[in-house]
Tab-separated table of C-alpha atoms in Angstrom:
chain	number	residue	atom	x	y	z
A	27	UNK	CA	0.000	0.000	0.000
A	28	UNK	CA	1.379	3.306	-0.807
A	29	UNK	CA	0.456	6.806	0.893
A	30	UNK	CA	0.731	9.338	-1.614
A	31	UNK	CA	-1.427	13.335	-1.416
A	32	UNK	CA	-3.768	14.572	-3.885
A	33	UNK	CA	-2.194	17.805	-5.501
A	34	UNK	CA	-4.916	19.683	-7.034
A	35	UNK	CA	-9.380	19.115	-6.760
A	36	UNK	CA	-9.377	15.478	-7.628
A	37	UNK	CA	-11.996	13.583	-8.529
A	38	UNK	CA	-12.755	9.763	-7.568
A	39	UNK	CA	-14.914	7.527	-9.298
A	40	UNK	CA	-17.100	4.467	-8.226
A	41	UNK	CA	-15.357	2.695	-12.115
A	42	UNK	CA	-12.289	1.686	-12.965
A	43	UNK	CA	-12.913	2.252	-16.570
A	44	UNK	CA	-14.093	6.115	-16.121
A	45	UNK	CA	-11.871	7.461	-18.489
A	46	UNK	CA	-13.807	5.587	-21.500
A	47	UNK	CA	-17.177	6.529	-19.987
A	48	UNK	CA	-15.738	9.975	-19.098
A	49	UNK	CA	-14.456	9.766	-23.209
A	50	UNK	CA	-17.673	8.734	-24.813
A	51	UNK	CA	-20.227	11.069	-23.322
A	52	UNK	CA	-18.558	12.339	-20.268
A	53	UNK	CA	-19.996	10.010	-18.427
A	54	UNK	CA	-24.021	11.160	-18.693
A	55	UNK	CA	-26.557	8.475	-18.664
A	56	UNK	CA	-30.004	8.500	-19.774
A	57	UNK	CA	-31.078	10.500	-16.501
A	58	UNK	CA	-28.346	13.593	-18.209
A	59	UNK	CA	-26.435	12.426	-14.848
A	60	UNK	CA	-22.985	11.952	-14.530
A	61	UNK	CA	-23.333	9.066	-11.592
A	62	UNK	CA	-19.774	7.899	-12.175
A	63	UNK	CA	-18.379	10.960	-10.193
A	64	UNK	CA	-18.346	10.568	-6.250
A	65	UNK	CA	-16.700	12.961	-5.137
A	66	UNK	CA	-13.980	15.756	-5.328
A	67	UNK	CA	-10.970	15.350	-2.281
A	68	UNK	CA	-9.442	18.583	-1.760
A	69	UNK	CA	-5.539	19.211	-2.112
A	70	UNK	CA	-3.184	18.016	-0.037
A	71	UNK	CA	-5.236	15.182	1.464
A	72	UNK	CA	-3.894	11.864	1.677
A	73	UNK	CA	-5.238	9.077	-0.313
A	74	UNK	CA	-4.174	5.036	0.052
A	75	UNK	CA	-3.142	3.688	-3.093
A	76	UNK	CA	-4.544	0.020	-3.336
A	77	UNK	CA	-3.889	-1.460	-6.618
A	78	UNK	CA	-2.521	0.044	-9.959
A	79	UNK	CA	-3.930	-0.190	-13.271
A	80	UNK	CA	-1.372	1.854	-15.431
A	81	UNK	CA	-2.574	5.581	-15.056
A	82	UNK	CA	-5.984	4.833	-13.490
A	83	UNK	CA	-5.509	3.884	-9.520
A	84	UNK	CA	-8.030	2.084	-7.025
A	85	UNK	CA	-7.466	4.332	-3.193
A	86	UNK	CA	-9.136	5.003	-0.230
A	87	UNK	CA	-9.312	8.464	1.355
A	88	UNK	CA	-9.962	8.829	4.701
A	89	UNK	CA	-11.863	12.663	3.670
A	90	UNK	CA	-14.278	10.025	2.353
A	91	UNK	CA	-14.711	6.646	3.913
A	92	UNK	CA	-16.980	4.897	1.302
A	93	UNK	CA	-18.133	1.454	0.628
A	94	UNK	CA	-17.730	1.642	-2.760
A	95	UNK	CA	-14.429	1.151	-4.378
A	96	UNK	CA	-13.065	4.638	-5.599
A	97	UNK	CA	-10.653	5.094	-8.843
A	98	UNK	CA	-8.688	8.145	-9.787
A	99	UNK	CA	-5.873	8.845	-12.165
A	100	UNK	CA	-2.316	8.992	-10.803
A	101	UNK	CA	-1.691	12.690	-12.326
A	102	UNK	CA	-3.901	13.807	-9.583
A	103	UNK	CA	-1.413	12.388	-6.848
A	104	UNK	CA	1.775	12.785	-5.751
A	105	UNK	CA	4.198	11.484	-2.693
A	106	UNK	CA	4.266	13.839	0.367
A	107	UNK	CA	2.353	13.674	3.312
A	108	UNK	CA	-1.357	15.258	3.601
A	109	UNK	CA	-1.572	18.520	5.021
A	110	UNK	CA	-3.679	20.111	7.757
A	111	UNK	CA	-6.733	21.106	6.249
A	112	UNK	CA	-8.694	24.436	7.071
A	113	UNK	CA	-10.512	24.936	10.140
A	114	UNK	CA	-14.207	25.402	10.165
A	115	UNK	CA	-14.266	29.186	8.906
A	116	UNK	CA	-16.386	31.207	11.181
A	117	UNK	CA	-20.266	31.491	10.475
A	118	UNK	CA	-19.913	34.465	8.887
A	119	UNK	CA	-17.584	33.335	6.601
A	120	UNK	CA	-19.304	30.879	5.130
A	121	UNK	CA	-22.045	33.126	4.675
A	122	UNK	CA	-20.105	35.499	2.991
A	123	UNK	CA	-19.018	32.416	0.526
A	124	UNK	CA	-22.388	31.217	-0.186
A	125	UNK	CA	-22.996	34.997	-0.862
A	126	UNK	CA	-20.444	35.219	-3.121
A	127	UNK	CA	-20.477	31.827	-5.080
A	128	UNK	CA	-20.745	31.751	-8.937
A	129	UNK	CA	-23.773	30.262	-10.437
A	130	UNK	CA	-22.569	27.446	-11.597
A	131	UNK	CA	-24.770	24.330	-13.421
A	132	UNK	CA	-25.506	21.117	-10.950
A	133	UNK	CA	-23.491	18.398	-11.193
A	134	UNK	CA	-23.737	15.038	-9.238
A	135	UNK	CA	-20.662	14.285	-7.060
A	136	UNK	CA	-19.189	17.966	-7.745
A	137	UNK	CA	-17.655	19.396	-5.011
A	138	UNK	CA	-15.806	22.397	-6.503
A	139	UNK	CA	-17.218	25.684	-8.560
A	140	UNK	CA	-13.581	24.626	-10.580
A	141	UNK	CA	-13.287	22.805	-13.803
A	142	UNK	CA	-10.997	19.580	-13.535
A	143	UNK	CA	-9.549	18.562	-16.648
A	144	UNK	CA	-8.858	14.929	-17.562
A	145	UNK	CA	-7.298	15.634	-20.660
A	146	UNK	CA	-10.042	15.040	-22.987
A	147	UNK	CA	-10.921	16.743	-26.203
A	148	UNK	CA	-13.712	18.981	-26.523
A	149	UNK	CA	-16.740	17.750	-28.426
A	150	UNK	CA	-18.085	21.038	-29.166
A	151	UNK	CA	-21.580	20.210	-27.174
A	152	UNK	CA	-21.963	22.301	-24.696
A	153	UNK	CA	-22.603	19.582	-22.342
A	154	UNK	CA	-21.041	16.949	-22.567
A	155	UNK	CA	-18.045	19.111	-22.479
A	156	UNK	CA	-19.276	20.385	-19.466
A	157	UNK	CA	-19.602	16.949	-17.731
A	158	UNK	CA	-16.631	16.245	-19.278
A	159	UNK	CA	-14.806	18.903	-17.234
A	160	UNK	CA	-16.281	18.067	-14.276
A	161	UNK	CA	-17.508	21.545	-13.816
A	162	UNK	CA	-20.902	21.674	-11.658
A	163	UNK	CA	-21.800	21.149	-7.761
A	164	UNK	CA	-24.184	19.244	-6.324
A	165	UNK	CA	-26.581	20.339	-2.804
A	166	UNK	CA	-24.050	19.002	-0.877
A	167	UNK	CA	-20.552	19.610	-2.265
A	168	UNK	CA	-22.062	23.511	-1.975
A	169	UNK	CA	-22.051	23.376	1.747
A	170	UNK	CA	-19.140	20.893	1.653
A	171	UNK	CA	-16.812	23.665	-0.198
A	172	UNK	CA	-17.790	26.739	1.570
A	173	UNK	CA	-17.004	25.246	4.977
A	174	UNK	CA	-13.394	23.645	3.786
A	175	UNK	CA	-14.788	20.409	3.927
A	176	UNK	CA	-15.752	20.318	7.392
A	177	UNK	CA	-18.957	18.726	7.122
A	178	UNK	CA	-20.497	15.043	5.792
A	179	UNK	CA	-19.980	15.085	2.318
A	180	UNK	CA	-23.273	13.279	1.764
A	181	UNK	CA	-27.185	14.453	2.820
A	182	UNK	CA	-27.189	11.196	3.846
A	183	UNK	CA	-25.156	11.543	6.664
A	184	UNK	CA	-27.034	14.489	8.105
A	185	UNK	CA	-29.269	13.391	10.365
A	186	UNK	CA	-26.513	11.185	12.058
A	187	UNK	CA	-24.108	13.817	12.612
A	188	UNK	CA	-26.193	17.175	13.482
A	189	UNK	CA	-28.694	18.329	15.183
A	190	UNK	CA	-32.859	19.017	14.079
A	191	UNK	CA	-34.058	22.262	15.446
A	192	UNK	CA	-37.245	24.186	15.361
A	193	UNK	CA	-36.541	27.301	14.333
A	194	UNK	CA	-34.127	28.597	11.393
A	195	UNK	CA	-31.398	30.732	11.509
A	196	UNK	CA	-28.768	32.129	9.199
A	197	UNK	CA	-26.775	28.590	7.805
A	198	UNK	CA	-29.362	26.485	9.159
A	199	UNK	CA	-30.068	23.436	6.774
A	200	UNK	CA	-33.410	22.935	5.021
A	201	UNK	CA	-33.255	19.098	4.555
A	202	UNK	CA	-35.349	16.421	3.119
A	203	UNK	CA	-33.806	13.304	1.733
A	204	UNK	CA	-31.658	13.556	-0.970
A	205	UNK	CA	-31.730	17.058	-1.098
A	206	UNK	CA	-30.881	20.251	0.743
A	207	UNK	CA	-30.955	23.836	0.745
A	208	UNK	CA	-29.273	26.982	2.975
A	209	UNK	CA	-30.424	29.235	4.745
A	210	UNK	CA	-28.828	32.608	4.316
A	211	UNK	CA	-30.994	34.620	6.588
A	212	UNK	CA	-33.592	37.295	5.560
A	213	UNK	CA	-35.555	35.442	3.827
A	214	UNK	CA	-33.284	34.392	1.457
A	215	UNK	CA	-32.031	30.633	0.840
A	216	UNK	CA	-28.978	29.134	-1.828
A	217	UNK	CA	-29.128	25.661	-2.864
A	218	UNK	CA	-27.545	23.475	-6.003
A	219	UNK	CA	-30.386	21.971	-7.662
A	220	UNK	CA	-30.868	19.365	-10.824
A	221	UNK	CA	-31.329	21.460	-13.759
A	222	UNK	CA	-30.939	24.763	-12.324
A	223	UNK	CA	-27.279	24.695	-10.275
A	224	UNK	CA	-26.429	27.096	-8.216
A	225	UNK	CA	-30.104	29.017	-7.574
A	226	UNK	CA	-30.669	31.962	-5.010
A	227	UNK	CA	-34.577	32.360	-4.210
A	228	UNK	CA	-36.479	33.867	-1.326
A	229	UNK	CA	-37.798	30.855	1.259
A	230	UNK	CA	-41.417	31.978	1.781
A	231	UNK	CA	-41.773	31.257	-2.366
A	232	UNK	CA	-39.235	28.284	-2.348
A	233	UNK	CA	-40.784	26.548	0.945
A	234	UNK	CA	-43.989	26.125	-1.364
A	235	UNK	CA	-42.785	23.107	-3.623
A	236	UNK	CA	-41.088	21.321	-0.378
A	237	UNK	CA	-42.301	18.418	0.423
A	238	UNK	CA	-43.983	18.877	4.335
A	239	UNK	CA	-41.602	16.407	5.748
A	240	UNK	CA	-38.770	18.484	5.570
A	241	UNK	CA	-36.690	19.509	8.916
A	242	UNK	CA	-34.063	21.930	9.655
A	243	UNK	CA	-30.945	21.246	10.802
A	244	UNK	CA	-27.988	23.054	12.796
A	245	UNK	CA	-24.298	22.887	11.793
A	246	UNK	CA	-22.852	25.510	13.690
């Protein structure tokens, strides 16, 4: 087993052939999902490499304990040992991220508002080029990025690892399964969603098309 670091964003996928999908339609299935993408480690984390398959490795990353097995390509890496990651910015400054963030398209398993190259050609449509550069965030990867990647990657892991409250305040999570959205305070909420990407909308109009089920949950 070999410890190595990532060096840049790098993406890890649940297929050790992702560079054909990735190749023939960047990946998109007949949802217009990229579900070969899991996630995006930050830099200077350190990944286990597993087995090698020329360019394309298998790893595990503790920034993402998974039960799936996770593939990447070994231009991502490098030897060195991970760094210390950022602390959890202050409340404020995440808001002032989410307040600032580009409006970027949705993409499943994104976790930057940064392109990633591969080192494919362009197609010249629009988007599979798009998919095929990786460039998009998902609901979670949103919150996961603006707080240095000090919080579960996945909604799934939400209700485990925070606590429901009654009543929102600014950063507060908006959460039904598979989905969730932020609360920015004054009325106003951010969220990645299918379709849209990065959308800003005021919560009395957006808390009309949530299902009733939904709960709110506290972070910080």
């Amino acid at each position: 087993m070999v410890i190595m670091r990532t060096k840049s964003y790098t993406p890890m996928f649940n297929t050790q052939d992702f560079l054909e999908k990735m190749k023939k339609n960047g990946g998109i299935d007949a949802t217009f999902h990229n579900r070969i993408l899991e996630t995006e480690i930050f830099p200077n984390r350190g990944v286990e490499v597993e087995q090698e398959f020329g360019e394309v490795v298998e790893v595990t990353c503790s920034d993402y304990p998974s039960d799936k097995k996770l593939f990447t390509s070994l231009s991502f890496l490098e030897e060195g040992e991970e760094k210390a990651k950022e602390l959890m910015p202050s409340k404020e400054e995440i808001l002032r991220r989410l307040l600032a963030f580009p409006s970027i398209p949705y993409l499943l398993g994104g976790t930057t508002p940064f392109a990633t190259s591969l080192g494919l050609p362009f197609t010249g449509n629009t988007f599979t080029d798009r998919n095929r550069l990786l460039y998009g965030i998902d609901c979670s990867g949103l919150l996961y990025f603006v707080t240095g990647g000090n919080v579960a990657r996945n909604t799934s892991d939400y209700l485990k690892e925070y606590q429901v409250v009654k009543e929102m305040e600014p950063l507060d999570l908006i959460y039904f399964p598979g989905h969730v959205i932020i609360y920015l305070g004054a009325g106003r909420c951010i969220e990645s969603r299918e379709f849209d990407g990065v959308t800003r909308s005021f919560w009395e109009n957006r808390r009309k098309s949530l299902p009733s089920d939904h709960q709110i949950i506290r972070i910080l």
